C-alpha cells in the first residue's frame, strides 16, 4: 500500500505540565515511523486545546514554530473531552489516511502506536488499544472502571473491555463516524457500531507523567451515566419491570387485607404503612428521574447545537498540500480572435 499519512490527535485541557514531554515522545514516535517508511513524511500530531485556562495554547504555538510535527487546534470554549477529541478527528481526517487518538497524560503507551500502524497496513480500519495491566491505577479507580465495563456489557452495549480512547481509525471509518449526528457523545460505544475490520493491541497502563487527572469522581460518574443512557434503554425497562413487580405485590397485599377482613383479623400498625408509602414514593421518584434523564437527552439532541467551535488552527504541510489540491484550477486564458471580414 502507499505510505499513509498519519495524524496523532491529542485533546489537551490544562496540560502545561505534561505537554513538553508529550510532544517530545510523540515526535520521536513519528520520526521513527517516517525513518522506517511506515508513514509519510507529512505525518503530524494535532494538539487540540479544549479551552484551557493555563499556558497550554501558548506552548502549542511555541512547539508549532519549532517542531514541524506539531499542528494545533484551539477551541473557543471548553467543550469537554469527547467533543474536543471529535473535533480533532474530524479536522484531521481531511488530510490523513489514518488517525490515532491518545490522551496527553502519557498513561497510554506511545510505543504501541507503531503496532497500530502495522495493523493498519495489514488491512484493519480500527485498532483498539486494550489495557491488559492497570496496576498503576488506584484500587478504587481500577475497581470502578472494571465494574463500569462489566455493567455496560450486561446492559447490551457493544464496548471493548478496558479500552478508553486510545485507538487508530482509518479515513473511511472517520468519514462514516461523521454521519453520527449525536450530541451526547460516547465514542467508546459509537466506534464499534461502525463495523469495519478491527483488531486489538494490548499494553500496560502507566502512571500519569505530570499534572492532575482531569476526571475526578464526579466527572467519572457523569461520564459513565451518559454512556449508559446514550446506548441502552435497559435501565428504563428495568423501572418498568420493577413497577410491574410492585403492582403484583400490591395485588397480593390487597387480597391478604380482604381475607383478613373477612376472617375478622384486625391488623393494626402504622409502621408498615409508612414504610410502604416511603418505599413506593422513592421508587416513583427514581423512575421519574430516570425518565427525565432520557427526556433531557432528547432535548439536547433536537436543538442540534454545535459540539465545538474552532477559534484557531495551526496548519502543517499535509494540510497545506490538501488545500492546494482543492484550489480551483484556473483555465488558461484564450487570446481573442481577430475579427475577419
CSV table of C-alpha atoms in Angstrom, one decimal:
chain,number,residue,atom,x,y,z
A,1,UNK,CA,0.0,0.0,0.0
A,2,UNK,CA,1.1,3.6,-0.5
A,3,UNK,CA,2.8,5.2,2.5
A,4,UNK,CA,-0.1,6.5,4.7
A,5,UNK,CA,-0.3,10.0,6.2
A,6,UNK,CA,-0.6,9.6,10.0
A,7,UNK,CA,-2.0,12.2,12.4
A,8,UNK,CA,-1.9,11.7,16.2
A,9,UNK,CA,-4.8,13.7,17.8
A,10,UNK,CA,-4.2,14.7,21.4
A,11,UNK,CA,-7.0,16.5,23.3
A,12,UNK,CA,-5.5,18.9,25.9
A,13,UNK,CA,-7.1,20.6,28.9
A,14,UNK,CA,-4.7,22.4,31.3
A,15,UNK,CA,-1.8,20.2,30.3
A,16,UNK,CA,1.1,22.7,30.5
A,17,UNK,CA,3.0,20.4,33.0
A,18,UNK,CA,3.0,17.3,30.8
A,19,UNK,CA,2.8,18.8,27.3
A,20,UNK,CA,6.5,19.2,26.7
A,21,UNK,CA,7.2,15.5,27.4
A,22,UNK,CA,4.1,14.5,25.4
A,23,UNK,CA,5.4,16.4,22.3
A,24,UNK,CA,8.9,15.0,22.8
A,25,UNK,CA,7.7,11.4,22.9
A,26,UNK,CA,5.2,11.7,20.1
A,27,UNK,CA,7.8,13.5,17.9
A,28,UNK,CA,10.1,10.5,18.5
A,29,UNK,CA,7.4,8.1,17.5
A,30,UNK,CA,6.5,9.9,14.3
A,31,UNK,CA,10.2,10.4,13.4
A,32,UNK,CA,10.9,6.7,13.8
A,33,UNK,CA,7.9,5.7,11.7
A,34,UNK,CA,9.0,8.0,9.0
A,35,UNK,CA,12.5,6.7,9.1
A,36,UNK,CA,11.2,3.1,8.7
A,37,UNK,CA,8.9,4.3,5.9
A,38,UNK,CA,5.8,3.1,7.7
A,39,UNK,CA,4.2,6.6,7.4
A,40,UNK,CA,4.6,9.6,5.1
A,41,UNK,CA,7.0,12.4,5.9
A,42,UNK,CA,4.0,14.8,6.2
A,43,UNK,CA,2.7,12.9,9.2
A,44,UNK,CA,2.0,15.1,12.2
A,45,UNK,CA,0.4,15.4,15.7
A,46,UNK,CA,-2.6,17.6,16.2
A,47,UNK,CA,-2.8,19.1,19.7
A,48,UNK,CA,-6.4,20.2,20.5
A,49,UNK,CA,-6.7,22.9,23.2
A,50,UNK,CA,-10.1,22.3,24.8
A,51,UNK,CA,-10.4,25.9,26.3
A,52,UNK,CA,-7.5,25.5,28.7
A,53,UNK,CA,-7.1,28.2,31.4
A,54,UNK,CA,-3.3,27.7,31.7
A,55,UNK,CA,-0.5,28.2,29.2
A,56,UNK,CA,-1.4,25.1,27.1
A,57,UNK,CA,-2.1,27.0,23.9
A,58,UNK,CA,1.0,29.2,24.3
A,59,UNK,CA,3.0,26.0,24.5
A,60,UNK,CA,1.3,24.6,21.4
A,61,UNK,CA,2.1,27.7,19.4
A,62,UNK,CA,5.7,27.6,20.6
A,63,UNK,CA,6.1,23.9,19.6
A,64,UNK,CA,4.4,24.6,16.3
A,65,UNK,CA,7.0,27.3,15.5
A,66,UNK,CA,10.0,25.0,16.3
A,67,UNK,CA,8.7,21.5,15.6
A,68,UNK,CA,7.5,20.5,12.1
A,69,UNK,CA,5.5,17.6,13.5
A,70,UNK,CA,3.3,19.8,15.7
A,71,UNK,CA,-0.1,21.3,14.5
A,72,UNK,CA,-2.7,22.8,16.7
A,73,UNK,CA,-6.4,23.4,17.1
A,74,UNK,CA,-7.9,25.8,19.6
A,75,UNK,CA,-11.5,25.6,20.6
A,76,UNK,CA,-13.3,28.8,21.6
A,77,UNK,CA,-14.5,27.3,24.9
A,78,UNK,CA,-14.2,24.1,27.0
A,79,UNK,CA,-16.4,21.6,25.1
A,80,UNK,CA,-15.4,18.5,27.1
A,81,UNK,CA,-13.0,15.7,26.4
A,82,UNK,CA,-15.2,13.7,23.9
A,83,UNK,CA,-16.2,16.8,21.9
A,84,UNK,CA,-12.6,18.0,21.8
A,85,UNK,CA,-11.4,14.6,20.6
A,86,UNK,CA,-14.1,14.5,17.9
A,87,UNK,CA,-13.1,18.0,16.7
A,88,UNK,CA,-9.6,16.8,16.2
A,89,UNK,CA,-10.6,13.6,14.5
A,90,UNK,CA,-12.9,15.4,12.1
A,91,UNK,CA,-10.3,18.1,11.3
A,92,UNK,CA,-7.5,15.5,10.7
A,93,UNK,CA,-9.5,13.1,8.5
A,94,UNK,CA,-9.5,15.6,5.6
A,95,UNK,CA,-5.7,15.2,5.1
A,96,UNK,CA,-4.9,11.9,6.8
A,97,UNK,CA,-5.1,8.3,5.8
A,98,UNK,CA,-5.2,7.1,9.4
A,99,UNK,CA,-5.6,8.9,12.8
A,100,UNK,CA,-4.5,7.8,16.3
A,101,UNK,CA,-6.2,9.3,19.3
A,102,UNK,CA,-4.4,9.4,22.6
A,103,UNK,CA,-4.6,11.4,25.9
A,104,UNK,CA,-1.9,13.9,26.8
A,105,UNK,CA,-1.2,12.4,30.2
A,106,UNK,CA,1.1,9.7,28.8
A,107,UNK,CA,-0.7,6.9,30.7
A,108,UNK,CA,-1.2,5.1,27.3
A,109,UNK,CA,2.0,3.6,25.9
A,110,UNK,CA,3.1,5.8,22.9
A,111,UNK,CA,5.4,3.0,21.6
A,112,UNK,CA,2.2,0.9,20.9
A,113,UNK,CA,1.4,3.4,18.1
A,114,UNK,CA,3.9,1.6,15.9
A,115,UNK,CA,1.9,-1.6,16.3
A,116,UNK,CA,-1.3,0.3,15.4
A,117,UNK,CA,0.3,1.4,12.1
A,118,UNK,CA,1.5,-2.1,11.3
A,119,UNK,CA,-2.0,-3.4,11.9
A,120,UNK,CA,-3.5,-0.7,9.7
A,121,UNK,CA,-1.1,-1.6,6.9
A,122,UNK,CA,-2.3,-5.2,7.3
A,123,UNK,CA,-5.8,-4.0,6.4
A,124,UNK,CA,-7.5,-3.2,9.7
A,125,UNK,CA,-9.6,0.0,9.7
A,126,UNK,CA,-9.8,0.2,13.5
A,127,UNK,CA,-7.2,-0.8,16.0
A,128,UNK,CA,-8.2,-0.7,19.7
A,129,UNK,CA,-5.6,-0.2,22.5
A,130,UNK,CA,-6.6,-2.5,25.3
A,131,UNK,CA,-5.2,-2.1,28.8
A,132,UNK,CA,-4.0,-5.5,30.0
A,133,UNK,CA,-2.4,-4.3,33.2
A,134,UNK,CA,-3.9,-1.4,35.3
A,135,UNK,CA,-1.7,-1.8,38.4
A,136,UNK,CA,-0.7,1.8,38.0
A,137,UNK,CA,-4.2,2.9,38.9
A,138,UNK,CA,-5.5,3.1,42.4
A,139,UNK,CA,-7.6,0.2,43.7
A,140,UNK,CA,-10.8,2.4,43.7
A,141,UNK,CA,-10.3,3.6,40.1
A,142,UNK,CA,-9.4,0.2,38.8
A,143,UNK,CA,-12.4,-1.4,40.5
A,144,UNK,CA,-14.9,1.2,39.4
A,145,UNK,CA,-13.6,1.2,35.8
A,146,UNK,CA,-13.8,-2.6,35.5
A,147,UNK,CA,-17.3,-2.5,37.1
A,148,UNK,CA,-18.3,0.1,34.5
A,149,UNK,CA,-17.2,-2.1,31.6
A,150,UNK,CA,-19.0,-5.1,33.0
A,151,UNK,CA,-22.1,-3.1,33.6
A,152,UNK,CA,-22.1,-1.7,30.1
A,153,UNK,CA,-21.7,-5.2,28.6
A,154,UNK,CA,-24.5,-6.6,30.8
A,155,UNK,CA,-26.8,-3.8,29.5
A,156,UNK,CA,-26.2,-4.9,25.9
A,157,UNK,CA,-23.8,-2.1,24.9
A,158,UNK,CA,-21.1,-3.2,22.5
A,159,UNK,CA,-17.9,-1.9,24.1
A,160,UNK,CA,-14.4,-3.3,24.3
A,161,UNK,CA,-13.4,-4.2,27.8
A,162,UNK,CA,-10.6,-2.0,29.3
A,163,UNK,CA,-10.5,0.2,26.2
A,164,UNK,CA,-10.7,4.0,26.5
A,165,UNK,CA,-10.0,6.4,23.6
A,166,UNK,CA,-6.5,5.1,22.6
A,167,UNK,CA,-7.2,3.8,19.1
A,168,UNK,CA,-6.3,4.1,15.4
A,169,UNK,CA,-9.0,4.8,12.8
A,170,UNK,CA,-8.8,4.9,9.0
A,171,UNK,CA,-10.1,7.7,6.9
A,172,UNK,CA,-13.2,5.8,5.8
A,173,UNK,CA,-14.2,5.0,9.3
A,174,UNK,CA,-13.9,8.7,10.3
A,175,UNK,CA,-16.0,9.6,7.2
A,176,UNK,CA,-18.7,7.3,8.5
A,177,UNK,CA,-18.3,8.4,12.1
A,178,UNK,CA,-19.1,11.9,10.9
A,179,UNK,CA,-22.6,10.7,9.9
A,180,UNK,CA,-23.4,10.1,13.5
A,181,UNK,CA,-25.2,13.4,14.5
A,182,UNK,CA,-25.3,12.7,18.2
A,183,UNK,CA,-24.9,15.4,20.8
A,184,UNK,CA,-24.4,13.1,23.7
A,185,UNK,CA,-21.1,11.7,22.7
A,186,UNK,CA,-19.7,8.4,23.9
A,187,UNK,CA,-17.1,7.5,21.4
A,188,UNK,CA,-16.2,4.2,23.0
A,189,UNK,CA,-19.7,3.0,22.2
A,190,UNK,CA,-20.0,4.7,18.8
A,191,UNK,CA,-16.8,3.4,17.1
A,192,UNK,CA,-17.7,-0.3,17.5
A,193,UNK,CA,-21.0,0.4,15.8
A,194,UNK,CA,-19.2,1.2,12.5
A,195,UNK,CA,-18.5,-2.4,11.9
A,196,UNK,CA,-15.3,-2.1,9.9
A,197,UNK,CA,-12.5,-4.7,10.2
A,198,UNK,CA,-10.9,-4.2,13.6
A,199,UNK,CA,-8.3,-5.7,15.9
A,200,UNK,CA,-6.8,-5.2,19.3
A,201,UNK,CA,-3.4,-4.4,20.7
A,202,UNK,CA,-2.6,-4.9,24.4
A,203,UNK,CA,-0.4,-2.7,26.5
A,204,UNK,CA,0.4,-1.8,30.1
A,205,UNK,CA,-1.2,1.4,31.5
A,206,UNK,CA,1.3,3.7,33.1
A,207,UNK,CA,1.1,6.3,35.8
A,208,UNK,CA,0.3,9.9,34.8
A,209,UNK,CA,3.6,11.6,33.9
A,210,UNK,CA,2.7,15.0,35.4
A,211,UNK,CA,-0.2,17.2,36.4
A,212,UNK,CA,-3.5,16.1,37.8
A,213,UNK,CA,-6.3,13.9,36.5
A,214,UNK,CA,-9.0,15.7,34.6
A,215,UNK,CA,-11.5,13.1,35.5
A,216,UNK,CA,-12.4,13.3,39.3
A,217,UNK,CA,-15.0,11.0,40.7
A,218,UNK,CA,-17.9,13.4,39.9
A,219,UNK,CA,-16.9,13.5,36.2
A,220,UNK,CA,-16.3,9.8,36.0
A,221,UNK,CA,-19.8,9.1,37.4
A,222,UNK,CA,-21.3,11.6,35.0
A,223,UNK,CA,-19.4,10.1,32.0
A,224,UNK,CA,-20.5,6.6,33.0
A,225,UNK,CA,-24.1,7.6,33.3
A,226,UNK,CA,-24.0,9.4,30.0
A,227,UNK,CA,-22.6,6.3,28.3
A,228,UNK,CA,-25.3,4.0,29.9
A,229,UNK,CA,-28.2,6.2,29.0
A,230,UNK,CA,-26.9,7.1,25.5
A,231,UNK,CA,-26.6,3.4,24.4
A,232,UNK,CA,-29.0,1.4,26.4
A,233,UNK,CA,-32.7,1.6,27.3
A,234,UNK,CA,-32.3,-1.3,29.7
A,235,UNK,CA,-32.5,1.0,32.8
A,236,UNK,CA,-35.8,2.4,31.8
A,237,UNK,CA,-37.1,-1.2,31.0
A,238,UNK,CA,-35.9,-2.2,34.5
A,239,UNK,CA,-38.0,0.5,36.0
A,240,UNK,CA,-41.0,-0.8,34.1
A,241,UNK,CA,-40.3,-4.3,35.4
A,242,UNK,CA,-39.9,-3.0,38.9
A,243,UNK,CA,-43.3,-1.2,38.6
A,244,UNK,CA,-44.9,-4.5,37.4
A,245,UNK,CA,-43.4,-6.4,40.3
A,246,UNK,CA,-44.7,-3.8,42.8
A,247,UNK,CA,-48.1,-4.0,41.2
A,248,UNK,CA,-48.2,-7.7,41.7
A,249,UNK,CA,-47.1,-7.2,45.3
A,250,UNK,CA,-49.9,-4.7,45.9
A,251,UNK,CA,-52.4,-7.1,44.5
A,252,UNK,CA,-51.2,-9.8,46.9
A,253,UNK,CA,-51.3,-7.3,49.8
A,254,UNK,CA,-54.9,-6.3,48.8
A,255,UNK,CA,-56.0,-9.9,48.7
A,256,UNK,CA,-54.4,-10.5,52.1
A,257,UNK,CA,-56.2,-7.5,53.6
A,258,UNK,CA,-59.5,-8.6,52.2
A,259,UNK,CA,-59.1,-12.1,53.5
A,260,UNK,CA,-58.1,-10.8,56.9
A,261,UNK,CA,-61.1,-8.5,57.0
A,262,UNK,CA,-63.5,-11.4,56.1
A,263,UNK,CA,-61.9,-13.6,58.8
A,264,UNK,CA,-62.2,-10.9,61.4
A,265,UNK,CA,-58.4,-10.4,61.8
A,266,UNK,CA,-57.7,-6.8,62.9
A,267,UNK,CA,-54.3,-5.9,61.6
A,268,UNK,CA,-53.1,-2.6,63.1
A,269,UNK,CA,-49.8,-0.7,62.9
A,270,UNK,CA,-48.7,2.4,61.2
A,271,UNK,CA,-45.0,1.5,60.8
A,272,UNK,CA,-45.6,-1.0,57.9
A,273,UNK,CA,-47.9,1.5,56.2
A,274,UNK,CA,-45.4,4.4,56.5
A,275,UNK,CA,-42.5,2.3,55.2
A,276,UNK,CA,-44.6,1.1,52.3
A,277,UNK,CA,-45.5,4.6,51.3
A,278,UNK,CA,-41.9,5.8,51.6
A,279,UNK,CA,-40.7,2.8,49.5
A,280,UNK,CA,-43.2,3.2,46.8
A,281,UNK,CA,-42.7,7.0,46.8
A,282,UNK,CA,-38.9,6.6,46.5
A,283,UNK,CA,-39.3,4.2,43.6
A,284,UNK,CA,-41.6,6.6,41.8
A,285,UNK,CA,-39.2,9.5,42.2
A,286,UNK,CA,-36.3,7.3,41.0
A,287,UNK,CA,-38.4,6.3,37.9
A,288,UNK,CA,-39.3,9.9,37.2
A,289,UNK,CA,-35.6,11.0,37.5
A,290,UNK,CA,-34.5,8.2,35.1
A,291,UNK,CA,-37.3,9.1,32.6
A,292,UNK,CA,-36.3,12.8,32.9
A,293,UNK,CA,-32.7,11.9,32.1
A,294,UNK,CA,-33.7,10.3,28.8
A,295,UNK,CA,-36.0,13.3,28.0
A,296,UNK,CA,-33.2,15.6,28.8
A,297,UNK,CA,-31.0,13.8,26.2
A,298,UNK,CA,-33.8,14.1,23.7
A,299,UNK,CA,-34.0,17.8,24.4
A,300,UNK,CA,-30.3,18.2,23.8
A,301,UNK,CA,-30.4,16.2,20.5
A,302,UNK,CA,-33.3,18.1,18.9
A,303,UNK,CA,-31.6,21.5,19.4
A,304,UNK,CA,-28.7,20.4,17.2
A,305,UNK,CA,-26.3,22.9,18.8
A,306,UNK,CA,-22.6,22.6,17.5
A,307,UNK,CA,-20.5,20.4,19.7
A,308,UNK,CA,-17.5,22.6,19.4
A,309,UNK,CA,-16.4,26.0,17.9
A,310,UNK,CA,-12.9,26.2,16.4
A,311,UNK,CA,-11.1,29.5,17.2
A,312,UNK,CA,-7.6,29.0,15.7
A,313,UNK,CA,-5.9,26.5,13.5
A,314,UNK,CA,-2.1,25.9,13.3
A,315,UNK,CA,-1.6,24.0,10.0
A,316,UNK,CA,1.0,21.5,8.9
A,317,UNK,CA,2.5,20.6,5.5
A,318,UNK,CA,-0.1,17.9,4.8
A,319,UNK,CA,-2.9,20.4,5.4
A,320,UNK,CA,-1.3,23.0,3.1
A,321,UNK,CA,-0.9,20.3,0.4
A,322,UNK,CA,-4.5,19.3,0.8
A,323,UNK,CA,-5.7,22.9,0.4
A,324,UNK,CA,-3.5,23.3,-2.6
A,325,UNK,CA,-5.1,20.3,-4.3
A,326,UNK,CA,-8.6,21.7,-3.5
A,327,UNK,CA,-7.9,25.1,-5.2
A,328,UNK,CA,-9.9,25.6,-8.3
A,329,UNK,CA,-7.9,25.2,-11.5
A,330,UNK,CA,-7.9,28.4,-13.5
A,331,UNK,CA,-8.2,27.6,-17.2
A,332,UNK,CA,-5.6,29.2,-19.4
A,333,UNK,CA,-6.6,32.5,-21.0
A,334,UNK,CA,-7.6,32.2,-24.6
A,335,UNK,CA,-6.5,35.1,-26.8
A,336,UNK,CA,-9.3,36.9,-28.5
A,337,UNK,CA,-9.6,36.0,-32.2
A,338,UNK,CA,-9.1,38.9,-34.6
A,339,UNK,CA,-12.2,40.0,-36.5
A,340,UNK,CA,-12.2,38.9,-40.1
A,341,UNK,CA,-14.3,40.1,-42.9
